[in-house]
Amino acid sequence: MSKKRFSISYDAPFILVYTVLCMTILILSTILLDKDSGTNLAPSIFTAPCAPFPAKNPLSYIRLFTHIFGNSDWAQFLGNFTFIILLGPLMEERYGYKVLALMFVITAFVTGVINACFIQNPAVGANGIVFMLIILSSTTAFEKKKIPATLILLLAIFLGKEFIGANKNATIAATTHILGGICGSAFGFLSVPKPKRTRKSPVKHDEKTVLKTATLKTKTTSKTLAV
C-alpha cells in the first residue's frame, strides 16, 4: 500500500507575503525599541501622517499607502491578522490576488488621506484592511438577500474589542473601520469574482461509436497494406 504524502499548499500567496512582511517589520521594530523612552524606532514610513499634512516631506505621500504594513505592538498584529488570515485567503480565491492587492492599495490610500486631513494622531496598522475584508466577505450573503447572524456577531466583537479600552487612538480606530467598511462594500458590489475553472468531463463513447472507430481504423490499415 502506498503511503499518502502531505505537502504544504500555498493557497493564498498575496496574503502570505503580506503577513510575513508585516511580521518582519514588527520584529525589526521590536528589536529597535528604545526601552527607556518607550519610543518605537521603526521607520516612520510605516505610519500614516496626521493632520496637518506635512506636504513638504516626500515620505508623507508614500506613507499614505505603507501605513498598513506597520503595527504598534504584537497585540494589534495578532488581533488584525487573526481576521486577515481567516478571511484573506477566501477573498483571494474569489477575486484573485491582483484584484485583492488593488483593493488593499485603495483602502490604504483612502484611510491614509482621511487620517492625514482630519485626524490629529498618526495611524498605523491594518485595522481598515480587516474591516474591508469583513464587509467584502459578507457581500456573498447579500447576493442571496440574507445577512448571516454570525457576521453581525463578528462585527460586534471586532468593534467592541477596539472601543472597550477607549484611548486617544479610539477616533483613529473608528475612522479606519468606517472607511474600510465603505471600501469593502464598494468592492463587493463593483468587483466581479474571477471565473471558476471547470474540469472537462471525459468523453463517453457508446458501443456503436467504438465499433465505427474500430472499423474505420481497420479499413485504413487494410488500404495501407494493399498499397
XYZ file of N, CA and C in Angstrom:
681
model
N 0.837 -1.206 0.000
C 0.000 0.000 0.000
C 0.876 1.262 0.000
N 0.576 2.177 -0.882
C 1.352 3.410 -0.969
C 0.884 4.404 0.086
N 1.844 5.000 0.765
C 1.516 5.975 1.795
C 1.254 7.346 1.176
N 0.222 7.996 1.681
C -0.104 9.334 1.200
C 0.855 10.349 1.808
N 1.428 11.172 0.976
C 2.344 12.205 1.421
C 1.628 13.552 1.483
N 1.812 14.215 2.593
C 1.191 15.518 2.778
C 2.203 16.618 2.442
N 1.736 17.655 1.781
C 2.583 18.779 1.419
C 1.873 20.082 1.762
N 2.655 21.134 1.926
C 2.098 22.448 2.248
C 1.609 23.115 0.968
N 0.366 23.593 1.007
C -0.223 24.257 -0.149
C -0.244 25.766 0.092
N 0.425 26.512 -0.772
C 0.440 27.973 -0.668
C -0.795 28.505 -1.395
N -1.934 28.407 -0.677
C -3.217 28.691 -1.299
C -3.470 30.177 -1.505
N -2.827 31.024 -0.711
C -3.065 32.466 -0.811
C -1.730 33.192 -0.779
N -1.012 33.239 -1.894
C 0.336 33.824 -1.894
C 0.368 35.288 -1.482
N -0.615 36.079 -1.914
C -0.607 37.501 -1.561
C -0.781 37.700 -0.064
N -1.732 37.009 0.542
C -1.966 37.127 1.979
C -0.762 36.624 2.766
N -0.148 35.559 2.310
C 1.030 35.022 2.994
C 2.193 36.013 2.952
N 2.439 36.588 1.775
C 3.533 37.551 1.648
C 3.257 38.785 2.497
N 2.031 39.275 2.473
C 1.664 40.454 3.265
C 1.837 40.185 4.761
N 1.413 39.015 5.225
C 1.530 38.670 6.642
C 2.991 38.565 7.067
N 3.793 37.866 6.281
C 5.212 37.689 6.617
C 5.940 39.034 6.614
N 5.599 39.884 5.655
C 6.245 41.200 5.568
C 5.921 42.056 6.788
N 4.640 42.066 7.180
C 4.240 42.852 8.355
C 4.869 42.291 9.626
N 4.958 40.971 9.721
C 5.582 40.352 10.888
C 7.064 40.702 10.962
N 7.735 40.697 9.813
C 9.159 41.047 9.779
C 9.382 42.491 10.215
N 8.522 43.393 9.735
C 8.639 44.801 10.116
C 8.435 44.975 11.620
N 7.470 44.233 12.182
C 7.201 44.343 13.614
C 8.358 43.782 14.434
N 8.955 42.692 13.981
C 10.104 42.114 14.689
C 11.266 43.108 14.701
N 11.537 43.697 13.554
C 12.611 44.695 13.485
C 12.291 45.906 14.359
N 11.015 46.294 14.398
C 10.612 47.425 15.233
C 10.814 47.107 16.706
N 10.509 45.862 17.091
C 10.677 45.449 18.479
C 12.155 45.430 18.878
N 12.993 44.991 17.964
C 14.424 44.958 18.238
C 14.975 46.370 18.420
N 14.441 47.304 17.632
C 14.921 48.682 17.677
C 14.157 49.552 18.669
N 13.388 48.920 19.554
C 12.585 49.677 20.517
C 13.468 50.252 21.618
N 13.295 51.532 21.872
C 14.021 52.205 22.943
C 13.256 51.979 24.251
N 13.749 51.075 25.097
C 13.025 50.701 26.312
C 12.948 51.833 27.321
N 13.934 52.714 27.327
C 13.932 53.805 28.303
C 12.837 54.829 28.015
N 12.716 55.204 26.769
C 11.725 56.230 26.418
C 10.427 55.639 25.905
N 10.451 54.319 25.563
C 9.253 53.673 25.028
C 8.965 54.077 23.608
N 9.956 54.656 22.939
C 9.764 55.102 21.566
C 10.076 53.982 20.591
N 9.199 53.770 19.661
C 9.427 52.760 18.636
C 10.317 53.355 17.557
N 11.472 52.742 17.372
C 12.446 53.279 16.422
C 12.265 52.731 15.019
N 11.136 52.101 14.769
C 10.857 51.619 13.420
C 10.755 52.804 12.479
N 11.082 52.605 11.190
C 10.997 53.717 10.235
C 9.611 54.338 10.212
N 9.558 55.654 10.235
C 8.275 56.356 10.237
C 7.519 56.171 8.927
N 8.137 55.498 7.978
C 7.485 55.265 6.695
C 6.273 54.358 6.840
N 6.192 53.630 7.980
C 5.089 52.703 8.199
C 4.027 53.289 9.119
N 3.948 54.605 9.182
C 2.937 55.285 9.986
C 2.262 56.346 9.135
N 0.933 56.318 9.107
C 0.198 57.288 8.288
C 0.369 58.681 8.859
N 0.584 59.691 8.030
C 0.746 61.070 8.518
C -0.547 61.579 9.146
N -0.404 62.502 10.074
C -1.575 63.077 10.738
C -1.747 64.528 10.297
N -2.883 65.093 10.645
C -3.163 66.489 10.302
C -2.396 67.426 11.223
N -1.872 68.541 10.721
C -1.874 68.957 9.316
C -0.860 68.165 8.499
N -1.207 67.899 7.263
C -0.389 67.045 6.399
C 0.944 67.714 6.076
N 2.068 67.033 6.366
C 3.391 67.616 6.058
C 3.714 67.499 4.573
N 3.199 68.406 3.797
C 3.306 68.321 2.341
C 4.731 68.448 1.827
N 5.610 69.081 2.595
C 6.975 69.288 2.127
C 7.848 68.045 2.272
N 7.382 67.090 3.028
C 8.144 65.849 3.233
C 7.739 64.822 2.175
N 8.638 64.421 1.285
C 8.279 63.458 0.230
C 7.789 62.121 0.781
N 8.296 61.717 1.968
C 7.882 60.441 2.548
C 6.408 60.441 2.952
N 5.861 61.619 3.151
C 4.459 61.701 3.581
C 3.528 61.073 2.549
N 3.840 61.224 1.288
C 2.987 60.687 0.227
C 3.115 59.166 0.140
N 4.297 58.646 0.439
C 4.484 57.194 0.449
C 3.767 56.581 1.646
N 3.802 57.283 2.760
C 3.183 56.786 3.991
C 1.663 56.694 3.886
N 1.071 57.375 2.915
C -0.376 57.244 2.700
C -0.747 55.824 2.303
N 0.211 55.085 1.762
C -0.028 53.707 1.338
C 0.592 52.680 2.293
N 1.783 52.991 2.822
C 2.551 51.969 3.535
C 2.182 51.809 5.005
N 1.268 52.623 5.511
C 0.929 52.525 6.929
C 0.253 51.204 7.273
N -0.282 50.488 6.276
C -0.937 49.211 6.556
C 0.082 48.095 6.819
N 1.365 48.379 6.632
C 2.407 47.377 6.894
C 2.963 47.481 8.311
N 2.643 48.542 9.014
C 3.170 48.733 10.358
C 2.173 48.294 11.418
N 2.681 47.993 12.612
C 1.844 47.646 13.764
C 2.494 48.224 15.006
N 1.673 48.784 15.881
C 2.218 49.423 17.079
C 2.761 48.413 18.076
N 2.162 47.229 18.153
C 2.638 46.193 19.072
C 2.103 44.843 18.609
N 2.472 43.789 19.359
C 2.062 42.435 18.986
C 0.571 42.210 19.196
N -0.026 42.916 20.151
C -1.467 42.768 20.382
C -2.253 43.224 19.158
N -1.853 44.358 18.590
C -2.524 44.840 17.382
C -2.291 43.896 16.218
N -1.071 43.410 16.085
C -0.755 42.495 14.990
C -1.592 41.228 15.080
N -1.630 40.591 16.240
C -2.370 39.334 16.402
C -3.871 39.555 16.229
N -4.366 40.679 16.766
C -5.789 40.960 16.623
C -6.203 41.153 15.179
N -5.394 41.878 14.399
C -5.730 42.144 12.999
C -5.525 40.921 12.120
N -4.400 40.256 12.283
C -4.072 39.184 11.352
C -4.804 37.883 11.649
N -5.446 37.792 12.786
C -6.358 36.676 13.001
C -7.486 36.725 11.984
N -8.009 37.918 11.744
C -9.080 38.091 10.754
C -8.533 38.049 9.330
N -7.360 38.649 9.121
C -6.805 38.687 7.767
C -6.484 37.286 7.258
N -5.882 36.460 8.093
C -5.537 35.092 7.686
C -6.792 34.247 7.539
N -7.845 34.577 8.292
C -9.101 33.828 8.204
C -9.885 34.188 6.949
N -10.002 35.482 6.650
C -10.844 35.937 5.545
C -10.067 36.171 4.257
N -8.793 36.544 4.376
C -7.996 36.890 3.204
C -7.909 35.805 2.147
N -7.560 34.560 2.528
C -7.478 33.509 1.510
C -8.785 33.258 0.770
N -9.913 33.392 1.462
C -11.208 33.203 0.805
C -11.446 34.285 -0.250
N -11.106 35.522 0.087
C -11.283 36.617 -0.860
C -10.261 36.555 -1.991
N -9.062 36.069 -1.703
C -8.067 35.922 -2.758
C -8.481 34.839 -3.748
N -9.098 33.790 -3.238
C -9.592 32.748 -4.129
C -10.778 33.236 -4.945
N -11.581 34.104 -4.356
C -12.789 34.590 -5.033
C -12.467 35.622 -6.114
N -11.547 36.551 -5.815
C -11.278 37.659 -6.731
C -9.923 37.567 -7.430
N -9.015 36.738 -6.923
C -7.672 36.684 -7.484
C -6.740 37.627 -6.746
N -5.451 37.315 -6.747
C -4.503 38.096 -5.956
C -4.306 39.508 -6.521
N -4.425 39.696 -7.842
C -4.226 41.019 -8.420
C -5.338 41.980 -7.990
N -6.568 41.529 -8.066
C -7.698 42.381 -7.666
C -7.661 42.646 -6.167
N -7.334 41.620 -5.378
C -7.271 41.810 -3.927
C -6.154 42.783 -3.552
N -5.019 42.692 -4.234
C -3.921 43.631 -3.978
C -4.349 45.059 -4.288
N -5.099 45.244 -5.372
C -5.606 46.577 -5.714
C -6.570 47.080 -4.643
N -7.387 46.196 -4.086
C -8.298 46.573 -3.003
C -7.517 47.044 -1.774
N -6.428 46.370 -1.468
C -5.586 46.767 -0.338
C -5.001 48.158 -0.566
N -4.514 48.392 -1.786
C -3.888 49.677 -2.101
C -4.907 50.814 -1.988
N -6.098 50.613 -2.541
C -7.131 51.655 -2.497
C -7.565 51.924 -1.061
N -7.770 50.865 -0.279
C -8.175 51.034 1.117
C -7.109 51.771 1.911
N -5.840 51.409 1.682
C -4.743 52.086 2.376
C -4.713 53.567 2.021
N -4.899 53.886 0.755
C -4.850 55.281 0.308
C -6.014 56.090 0.896
N -7.208 55.523 0.861
C -8.385 56.245 1.376
C -8.240 56.518 2.868
N -7.890 55.498 3.644
C -7.742 55.684 5.089
C -6.574 56.610 5.406
N -5.493 56.522 4.617
C -4.343 57.392 4.851
C -4.650 58.844 4.585
N -5.369 59.120 3.495
C -5.705 60.508 3.139
C -6.636 61.125 4.172
N -7.676 60.388 4.572
C -8.621 60.930 5.557
C -7.926 61.185 6.888
N -7.054 60.254 7.275
C -6.324 60.447 8.536
C -5.417 61.664 8.456
N -4.741 61.835 7.310
C -3.824 62.968 7.150
C -4.554 64.303 7.116
N -5.817 64.289 6.722
C -6.565 65.548 6.592
C -7.334 65.926 7.859
N -7.803 64.916 8.622
C -8.742 65.236 9.698
C -8.339 64.718 11.078
N -7.432 63.754 11.169
C -7.092 63.155 12.457
C -5.770 63.725 12.953
N -5.707 64.053 14.242
C -4.516 64.692 14.808
C -3.421 63.698 15.189
N -3.764 62.424 15.308
C -2.784 61.407 15.684
C -2.457 60.521 14.494
N -1.204 60.101 14.347
C -0.829 59.227 13.226
C -1.458 57.855 13.366
N -1.793 57.244 12.244
C -2.421 55.914 12.230
C -1.418 54.880 11.764
N -1.506 53.696 12.345
C -0.630 52.602 11.964
C -1.402 51.297 12.129
N -1.174 50.356 11.224
C -1.825 49.062 11.342
C -2.807 48.787 10.221
N -3.343 47.570 10.247
C -4.231 47.097 9.182
C -5.686 47.034 9.623
N -6.085 47.947 10.531
C -7.471 47.938 11.004
C -8.466 48.141 9.868
N -8.168 49.086 8.980
C -9.060 49.324 7.848
C -9.115 48.151 6.898
N -7.987 47.464 6.703
C -7.942 46.283 5.842
C -8.825 45.177 6.410
N -8.767 44.998 7.727
C -9.573 43.960 8.368
C -11.053 44.214 8.146
N -11.486 45.446 8.393
C -12.905 45.751 8.251
C -13.332 45.677 6.795
N -12.433 46.029 5.894
C -12.732 45.900 4.465
C -12.977 44.444 4.103
N -12.145 43.537 4.616
C -12.306 42.111 4.325
C -13.584 41.550 4.940
N -13.928 42.020 6.144
C -15.151 41.542 6.800
C -16.382 41.902 5.970
N -16.468 43.164 5.548
C -17.624 43.600 4.755
C -17.592 42.962 3.372
N -16.400 42.844 2.793
C -16.279 42.245 1.468
C -16.745 40.793 1.475
N -16.386 40.067 2.514
C -16.795 38.662 2.599
C -18.297 38.516 2.794
N -18.923 39.538 3.340
C -20.368 39.469 3.585
C -21.178 39.722 2.319
N -20.571 40.265 1.276
C -21.320 40.561 0.060
C -21.812 39.288 -0.628
N -21.177 38.162 -0.374
C -21.670 36.895 -0.930
C -23.025 36.555 -0.347
N -23.230 36.918 0.922
C -24.534 36.685 1.546
C -25.555 37.708 1.072
N -25.101 38.945 0.811
C -26.022 39.972 0.318
C -26.602 39.599 -1.039
N -25.814 38.854 -1.848
C -26.300 38.434 -3.152
C -27.515 37.510 -3.019
N -27.560 36.778 -1.913
C -28.688 35.878 -1.653
C -29.761 36.548 -0.809
N -29.604 37.877 -0.582
C -30.553 38.671 0.195
C -30.689 38.145 1.624
N -29.563 37.716 2.190
C -29.536 37.235 3.565
C -28.318 37.820 4.269
N -28.478 38.160 5.526
C -27.369 38.646 6.345
C -27.136 37.622 7.455
N -26.014 36.924 7.445
C -25.765 35.892 8.452
C -25.663 36.490 9.852
N -26.239 35.803 10.836
C -26.139 36.258 12.218
C -24.702 36.208 12.711
N -23.923 35.269 12.182
C -22.518 35.171 12.572
C -21.732 36.403 12.141
N -22.121 36.996 10.996
C -21.448 38.210 10.543
C -21.725 39.359 11.497
N -22.967 39.496 11.946
C -23.323 40.550 12.890
C -22.549 40.382 14.188
N -22.442 39.134 14.649
C -21.698 38.862 15.874
C -20.215 39.178 15.694
N -19.684 38.847 14.524
C -18.275 39.121 14.237
C -17.991 40.617 14.248
N -18.875 41.401 13.633
C -18.712 42.855 13.624
C -18.786 43.424 15.036
N -19.714 42.900 15.836
C -19.877 43.395 17.200
C -18.641 43.107 18.040
N -18.078 41.902 17.893
C -16.892 41.536 18.664
C -15.705 42.392 18.254
N -15.531 42.568 16.954
C -14.372 43.316 16.472
C -14.447 44.775 16.895
N -15.624 45.383 16.748
C -15.775 46.777 17.152
C -15.690 46.929 18.665
N -16.289 45.980 19.384
C -16.242 46.043 20.838
C -14.832 45.967 21.378
N -14.010 45.139 20.752
C -12.618 44.985 21.169
C -11.858 46.304 21.049
N -12.203 47.079 20.013
C -11.494 48.332 19.775
C -11.957 49.451 20.701
N -13.228 49.431 21.102
C -13.777 50.564 21.836
C -13.849 50.341 23.349
N -13.655 49.095 23.808
C -13.710 48.833 25.253
C -12.622 49.623 25.968
N -11.408 49.539 25.423
C -10.318 50.312 26.008
C -10.174 51.623 25.279
N -11.112 52.517 25.428
C -11.092 53.791 24.700
C -9.887 54.617 25.135
N -9.163 55.102 24.149
C -7.999 55.951 24.412
C -7.863 56.953 23.283
N -6.702 57.543 23.161
C -6.508 58.563 22.133
C -6.604 57.979 20.732
N -6.416 56.645 20.611
C -6.482 56.007 19.297
C -7.896 55.556 18.946
N -8.884 55.799 19.834
C -10.250 55.352 19.566
C -10.810 56.023 18.318
N -10.520 57.321 18.146
C -11.010 58.040 16.970
C -10.387 57.479 15.707
N -9.092 57.185 15.767
C -8.403 56.609 14.610
C -9.011 55.269 14.249
N -9.239 54.422 15.270
C -9.799 53.095 15.027
C -11.183 53.194 14.405
N -12.018 54.085 14.953
C -13.373 54.237 14.427
C -13.343 54.716 12.983
N -12.471 55.677 12.691
C -12.382 56.220 11.329
C -11.927 55.161 10.342
N -10.854 54.441 10.678
C -10.342 53.420 9.765
C -11.341 52.289 9.573
N -12.084 51.945 10.615
C -13.093 50.887 10.486
C -14.200 51.312 9.528
N -14.693 52.529 9.724
C -15.780 53.018 8.862
C -15.311 53.104 7.413
N -14.137 53.678 7.200
C -13.628 53.815 5.833
C -13.339 52.446 5.215
N -12.770 51.537 6.001
C -12.529 50.192 5.496
C -13.823 49.481 5.128
N -14.851 49.669 5.962
C -16.136 49.062 5.648
C -16.759 49.633 4.389
N -16.627 50.950 4.195
C -17.148 51.584 2.976
C -16.426 51.032 1.747
N -15.101 50.916 1.846
C -14.331 50.361 0.724
C -14.737 48.925 0.446
N -14.892 48.127 1.504
C -15.279 46.730 1.321
C -16.636 46.574 0.664
N -17.605 47.402 1.056
C -18.928 47.323 0.441
C -18.879 47.753 -1.018
N -18.083 48.787 -1.315
C -17.949 49.239 -2.708
C -17.289 48.168 -3.563
N -16.230 47.548 -3.046
C -15.557 46.487 -3.799
C -16.496 45.305 -4.033
N -17.296 44.984 -3.019
C -18.186 43.832 -3.141
C -19.234 44.003 -4.218
N -19.741 45.219 -4.376
C -20.801 45.461 -5.351
C -20.260 45.823 -6.742
N -19.029 46.291 -6.811
C -18.469 46.706 -8.099
C -17.544 45.661 -8.720
N -16.934 44.812 -7.916
C -15.978 43.829 -8.425
C -16.684 42.555 -8.845
N -16.136 41.940 -9.868
C -16.684 40.691 -10.387
C -15.737 39.561 -10.002
N -16.251 38.516 -9.342
C -15.368 37.399 -8.983
C -14.762 36.753 -10.226
N -13.559 36.237 -10.070
C -12.914 35.591 -11.204
C -13.644 34.306 -11.548
N -13.727 33.948 -12.826
C -14.440 32.733 -13.219
C -13.770 31.490 -12.652
N -14.596 30.560 -12.245
C -14.063 29.319 -11.690
C -13.643 28.380 -12.808
N -12.554 27.701 -12.564
C -12.073 26.726 -13.541
C -12.895 25.455 -13.445
N -13.396 25.027 -14.588
C -14.202 23.806 -14.624
C -13.413 22.706 -15.307
N -13.448 21.550 -14.691
C -12.761 20.411 -15.283
C -13.592 19.817 -16.409
N -12.922 19.542 -17.504
C -13.624 18.949 -18.624
C -13.928 17.495 -18.318
N -15.189 17.139 -18.470
C -15.588 15.761 -18.208
C -15.112 14.871 -19.348
N -14.653 13.673 -19.016
C -14.178 12.769 -20.063
C -15.279 12.407 -21.045
N -14.900 12.310 -22.318
C -15.879 12.000 -23.359
C -16.273 10.534 -23.250
N -17.563 10.319 -23.193
C -18.072 8.963 -23.106
C -18.441 8.452 -24.495
N -17.960 7.281 -24.811
C -18.252 6.676 -26.109
C -19.185 5.481 -25.905
N -20.223 5.453 -26.701
C -21.097 4.285 -26.631
C -20.527 3.176 -27.504
N -21.189 2.014 -27.484
C -20.678 0.848 -28.205
C -20.662 1.083 -29.705
N -21.666 1.741 -30.264
C -21.726 1.979 -31.701
C -20.569 2.861 -32.156
N -20.260 3.916 -31.375
C -19.159 4.810 -31.743
C -17.833 4.074 -31.725
N -17.634 3.222 -30.722
C -16.395 2.448 -30.620
C -16.253 1.498 -31.800
N -17.371 0.819 -32.190
C -17.330 -0.112 -33.316
C -17.026 0.616 -34.622
N -17.636 1.802 -34.817
C -17.388 2.562 -36.040
C -15.932 2.994 -36.118
N -15.395 3.457 -34.996
C -13.997 3.879 -34.971
C -13.064 2.726 -35.274
N -13.353 1.559 -34.689
C -12.512 0.381 -34.922
C -12.585 -0.062 -36.375
N -13.775 0.014 -36.977
C -13.955 -0.390 -38.378
C -13.180 0.535 -39.303
N -13.256 1.860 -39.039
C -12.529 2.819 -39.868
C -11.023 2.596 -39.776
N -10.533 2.318 -38.578
C -9.108 2.068 -38.409
C -8.686 0.812 -39.156
N -9.548 -0.217 -39.127
C -9.237 -1.481 -39.822
C -9.163 -1.261 -41.329
N -10.141 -0.515 -41.867
C -10.161 -0.243 -43.313
C -8.944 0.549 -43.737
N -8.576 1.571 -42.914
C -7.403 2.378 -43.238
C -6.132 1.547 -43.245
N -6.024 0.647 -42.297
C -4.840 -0.231 -42.226
C -4.782 -1.167 -43.406
N -5.954 -1.716 -43.821
C -6.010 -2.636 -44.973
C -5.588 -1.934 -46.250
N -6.050 -0.692 -46.450
C -5.692 0.057 -47.637
C -4.189 0.342 -47.676
N -3.653 0.651 -46.504
C -2.222 0.929 -46.427
C -1.391 -0.298 -46.784
N -1.799 -1.477 -46.305
C -1.099 -2.710 -46.607
C -1.224 -3.077 -48.089
N -2.410 -2.805 -48.651
C -2.632 -3.120 -50.061
C -1.734 -2.287 -50.955
N -1.518 -1.038 -50.580
C -0.634 -0.164 -51.337
C 0.810 -0.633 -51.248
